[in-house]
PDB file of C-alpha atoms in Angstrom:
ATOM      1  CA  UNK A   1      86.497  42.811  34.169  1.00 70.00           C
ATOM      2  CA  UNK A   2      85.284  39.718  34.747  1.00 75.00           C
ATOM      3  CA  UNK A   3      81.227  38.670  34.098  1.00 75.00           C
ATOM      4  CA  UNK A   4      81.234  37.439  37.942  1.00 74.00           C
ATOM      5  CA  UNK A   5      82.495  40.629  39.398  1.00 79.00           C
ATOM      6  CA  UNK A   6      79.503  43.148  37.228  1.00 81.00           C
ATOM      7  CA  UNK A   7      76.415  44.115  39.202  1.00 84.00           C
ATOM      8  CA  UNK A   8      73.591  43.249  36.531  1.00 80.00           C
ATOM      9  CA  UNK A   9      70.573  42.612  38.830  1.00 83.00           C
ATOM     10  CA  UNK A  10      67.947  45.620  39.061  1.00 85.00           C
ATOM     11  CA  UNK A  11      66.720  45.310  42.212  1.00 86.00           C
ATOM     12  CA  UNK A  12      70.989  45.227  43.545  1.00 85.00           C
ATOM     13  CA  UNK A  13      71.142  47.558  41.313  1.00 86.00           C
ATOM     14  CA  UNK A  14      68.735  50.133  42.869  1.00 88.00           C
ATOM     15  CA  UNK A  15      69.068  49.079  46.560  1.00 88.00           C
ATOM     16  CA  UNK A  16      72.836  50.318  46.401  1.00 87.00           C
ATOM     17  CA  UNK A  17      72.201  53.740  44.830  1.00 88.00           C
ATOM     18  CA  UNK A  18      69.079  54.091  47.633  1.00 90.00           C
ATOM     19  CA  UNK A  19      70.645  52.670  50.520  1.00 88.00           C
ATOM     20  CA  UNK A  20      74.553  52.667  49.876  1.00 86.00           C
ATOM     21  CA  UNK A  21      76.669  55.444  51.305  1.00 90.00           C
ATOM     22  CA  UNK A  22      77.333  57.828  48.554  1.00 91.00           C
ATOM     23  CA  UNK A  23      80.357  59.945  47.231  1.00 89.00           C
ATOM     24  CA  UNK A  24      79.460  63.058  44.575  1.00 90.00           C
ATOM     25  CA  UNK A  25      82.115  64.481  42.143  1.00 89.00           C
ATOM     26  CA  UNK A  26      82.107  66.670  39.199  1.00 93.00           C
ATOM     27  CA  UNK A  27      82.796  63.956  37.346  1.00 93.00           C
ATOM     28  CA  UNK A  28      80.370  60.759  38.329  1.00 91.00           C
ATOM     29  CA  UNK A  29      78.415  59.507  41.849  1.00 92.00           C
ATOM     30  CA  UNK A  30      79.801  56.668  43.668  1.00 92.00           C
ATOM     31  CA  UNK A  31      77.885  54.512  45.565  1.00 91.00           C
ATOM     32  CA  UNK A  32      78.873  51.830  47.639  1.00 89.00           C
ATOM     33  CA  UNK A  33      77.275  49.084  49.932  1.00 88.00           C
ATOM     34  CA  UNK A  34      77.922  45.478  51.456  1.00 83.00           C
ATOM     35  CA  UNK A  35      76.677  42.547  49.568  1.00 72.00           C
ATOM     36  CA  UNK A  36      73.729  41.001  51.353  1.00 67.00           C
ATOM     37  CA  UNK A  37      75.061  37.692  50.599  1.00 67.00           C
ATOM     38  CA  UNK A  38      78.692  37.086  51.128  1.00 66.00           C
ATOM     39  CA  UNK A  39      80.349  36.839  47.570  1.00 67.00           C
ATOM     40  CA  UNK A  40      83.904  37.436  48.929  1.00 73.00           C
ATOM     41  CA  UNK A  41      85.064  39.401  46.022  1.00 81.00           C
ATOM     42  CA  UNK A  42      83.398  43.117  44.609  1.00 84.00           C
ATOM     43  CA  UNK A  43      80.402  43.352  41.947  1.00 88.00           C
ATOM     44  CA  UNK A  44      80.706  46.506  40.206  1.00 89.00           C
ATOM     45  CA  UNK A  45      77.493  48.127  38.000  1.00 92.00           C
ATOM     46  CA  UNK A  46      78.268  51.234  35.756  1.00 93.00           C
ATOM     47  CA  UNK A  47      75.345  53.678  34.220  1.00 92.00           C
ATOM     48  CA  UNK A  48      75.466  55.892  31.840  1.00 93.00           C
ATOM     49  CA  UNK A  49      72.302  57.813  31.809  1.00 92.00           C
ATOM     50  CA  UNK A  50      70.284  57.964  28.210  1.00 93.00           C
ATOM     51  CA  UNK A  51      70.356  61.959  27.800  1.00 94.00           C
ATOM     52  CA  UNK A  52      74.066  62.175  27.177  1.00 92.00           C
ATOM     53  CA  UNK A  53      73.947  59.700  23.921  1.00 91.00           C
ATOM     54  CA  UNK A  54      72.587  57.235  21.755  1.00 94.00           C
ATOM     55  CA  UNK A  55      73.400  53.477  22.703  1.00 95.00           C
ATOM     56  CA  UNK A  56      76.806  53.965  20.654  1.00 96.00           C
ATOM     57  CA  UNK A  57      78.197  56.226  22.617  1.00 95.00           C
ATOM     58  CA  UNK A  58      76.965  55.374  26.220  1.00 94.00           C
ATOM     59  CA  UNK A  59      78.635  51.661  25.322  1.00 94.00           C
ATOM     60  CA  UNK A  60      81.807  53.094  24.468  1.00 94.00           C
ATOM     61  CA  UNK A  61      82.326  54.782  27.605  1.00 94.00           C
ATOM     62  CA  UNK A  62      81.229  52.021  29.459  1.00 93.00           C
ATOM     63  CA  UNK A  63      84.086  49.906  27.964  1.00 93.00           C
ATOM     64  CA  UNK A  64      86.786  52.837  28.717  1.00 93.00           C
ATOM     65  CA  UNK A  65      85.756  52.597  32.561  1.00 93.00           C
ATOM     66  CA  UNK A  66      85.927  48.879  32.385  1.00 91.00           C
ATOM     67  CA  UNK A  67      89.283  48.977  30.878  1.00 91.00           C
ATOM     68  CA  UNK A  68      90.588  51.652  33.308  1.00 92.00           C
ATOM     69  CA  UNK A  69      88.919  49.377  36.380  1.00 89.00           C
ATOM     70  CA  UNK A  70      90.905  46.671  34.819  1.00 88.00           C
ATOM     71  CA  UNK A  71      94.032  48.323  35.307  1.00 86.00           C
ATOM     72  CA  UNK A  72      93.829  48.420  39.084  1.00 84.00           C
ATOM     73  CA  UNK A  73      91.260  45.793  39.726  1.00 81.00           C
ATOM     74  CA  UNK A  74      93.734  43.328  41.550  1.00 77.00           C
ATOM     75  CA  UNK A  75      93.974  45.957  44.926  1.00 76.00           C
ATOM     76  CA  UNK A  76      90.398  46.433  44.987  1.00 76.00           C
ATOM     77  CA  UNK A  77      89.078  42.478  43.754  1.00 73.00           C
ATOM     78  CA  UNK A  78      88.992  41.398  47.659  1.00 75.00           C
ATOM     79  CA  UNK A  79      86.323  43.663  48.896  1.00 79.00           C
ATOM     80  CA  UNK A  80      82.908  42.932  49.740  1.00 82.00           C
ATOM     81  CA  UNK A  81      80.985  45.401  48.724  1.00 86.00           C
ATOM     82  CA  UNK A  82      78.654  46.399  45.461  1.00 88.00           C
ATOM     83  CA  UNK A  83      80.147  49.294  43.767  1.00 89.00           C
ATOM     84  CA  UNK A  84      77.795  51.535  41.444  1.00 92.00           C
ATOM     85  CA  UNK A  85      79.355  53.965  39.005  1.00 93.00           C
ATOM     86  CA  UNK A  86      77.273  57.000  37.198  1.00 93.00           C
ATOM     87  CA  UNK A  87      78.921  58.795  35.034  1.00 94.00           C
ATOM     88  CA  UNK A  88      77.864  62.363  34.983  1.00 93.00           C
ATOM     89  CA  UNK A  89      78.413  64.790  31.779  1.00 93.00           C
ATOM     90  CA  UNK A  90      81.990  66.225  32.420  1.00 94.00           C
ATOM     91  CA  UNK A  91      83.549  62.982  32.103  1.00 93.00           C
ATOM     92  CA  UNK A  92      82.803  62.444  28.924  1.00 93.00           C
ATOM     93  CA  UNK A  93      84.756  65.244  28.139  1.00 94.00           C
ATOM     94  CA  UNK A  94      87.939  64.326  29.277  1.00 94.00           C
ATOM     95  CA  UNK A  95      90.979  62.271  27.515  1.00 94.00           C
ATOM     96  CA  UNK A  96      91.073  58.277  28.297  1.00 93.00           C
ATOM     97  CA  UNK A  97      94.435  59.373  30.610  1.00 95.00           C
ATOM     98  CA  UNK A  98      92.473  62.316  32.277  1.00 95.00           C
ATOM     99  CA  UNK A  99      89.581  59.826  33.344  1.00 94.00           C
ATOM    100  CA  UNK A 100      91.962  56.673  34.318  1.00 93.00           C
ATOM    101  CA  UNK A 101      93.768  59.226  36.764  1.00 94.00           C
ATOM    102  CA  UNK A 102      90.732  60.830  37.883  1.00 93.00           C
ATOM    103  CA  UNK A 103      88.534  57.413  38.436  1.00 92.00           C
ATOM    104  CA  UNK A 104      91.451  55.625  39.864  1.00 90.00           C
ATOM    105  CA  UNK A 105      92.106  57.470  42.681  1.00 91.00           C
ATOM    106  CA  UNK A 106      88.425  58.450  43.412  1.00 91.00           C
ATOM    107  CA  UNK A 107      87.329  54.471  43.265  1.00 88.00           C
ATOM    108  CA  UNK A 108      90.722  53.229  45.208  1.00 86.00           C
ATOM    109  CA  UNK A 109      89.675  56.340  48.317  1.00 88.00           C
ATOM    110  CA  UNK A 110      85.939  55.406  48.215  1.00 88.00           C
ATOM    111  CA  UNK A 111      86.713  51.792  48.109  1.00 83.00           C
ATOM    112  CA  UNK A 112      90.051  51.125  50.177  1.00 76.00           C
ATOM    113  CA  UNK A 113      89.441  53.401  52.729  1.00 72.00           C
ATOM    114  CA  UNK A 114      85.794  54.518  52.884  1.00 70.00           C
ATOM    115  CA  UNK A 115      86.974  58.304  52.099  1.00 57.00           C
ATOM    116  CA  UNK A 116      85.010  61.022  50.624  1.00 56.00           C
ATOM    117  CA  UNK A 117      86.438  63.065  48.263  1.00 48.00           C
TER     118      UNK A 117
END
């Protein structure tokens, strides 16, 4: 993922998880809004809360879910919207294939067509 398409300001940051429409799962939140300026493409932010790990660890899953949004970035690239991801404890459970399958499908619905899962 490129640096142009990661959601790194705080106060973005926040406004989406306040004011975006949301999506719960077992696994992580979803929250999604339009961008208040008009980038043309999707910024995507990604938390990983402290309590679940030491910087180490909360890095290393923040790479595997930027790898796995890697692998079908090109369908969702075109959207205008700010994406936030926070990754709740079950996920960290599951295999790298287990959460590519799971996060796919759950971004590409959220994203693509606005459902809730």
């Amino acid at each position: 993922m490129k640096k142009k398409y990661s959601l790194k300001q705080n106060n973005v940051f926040n406004d989406v998880l306040k004011k975006g429409k949301k999506n719960h799962s077992e696994f992580f939140l979803l929250s999604k809004s339009r961008h208040q300026n008009n980038y043309g493409h999707i910024r995507i932010g990604i938390s990983i809360p402290k309590k679940f790990g030491n910087a180490v660890f909360r890095n290393k899953q923040k790479r595997q879910i930027k790898n796995i949004i890697d692998s079908f970035f090109i369908d969702i690239k075109d959207k205008n919207v700010d994406l936030i991801i926070l990754a709740k404890k079950p996920f960290f459970s599951l295999s790298f294939i287990e959460k590519q399958t799971i996060l796919e499908k759950k971004v590409k619905e959220f994203i693509i067509n606005g459902t809730r899962t």
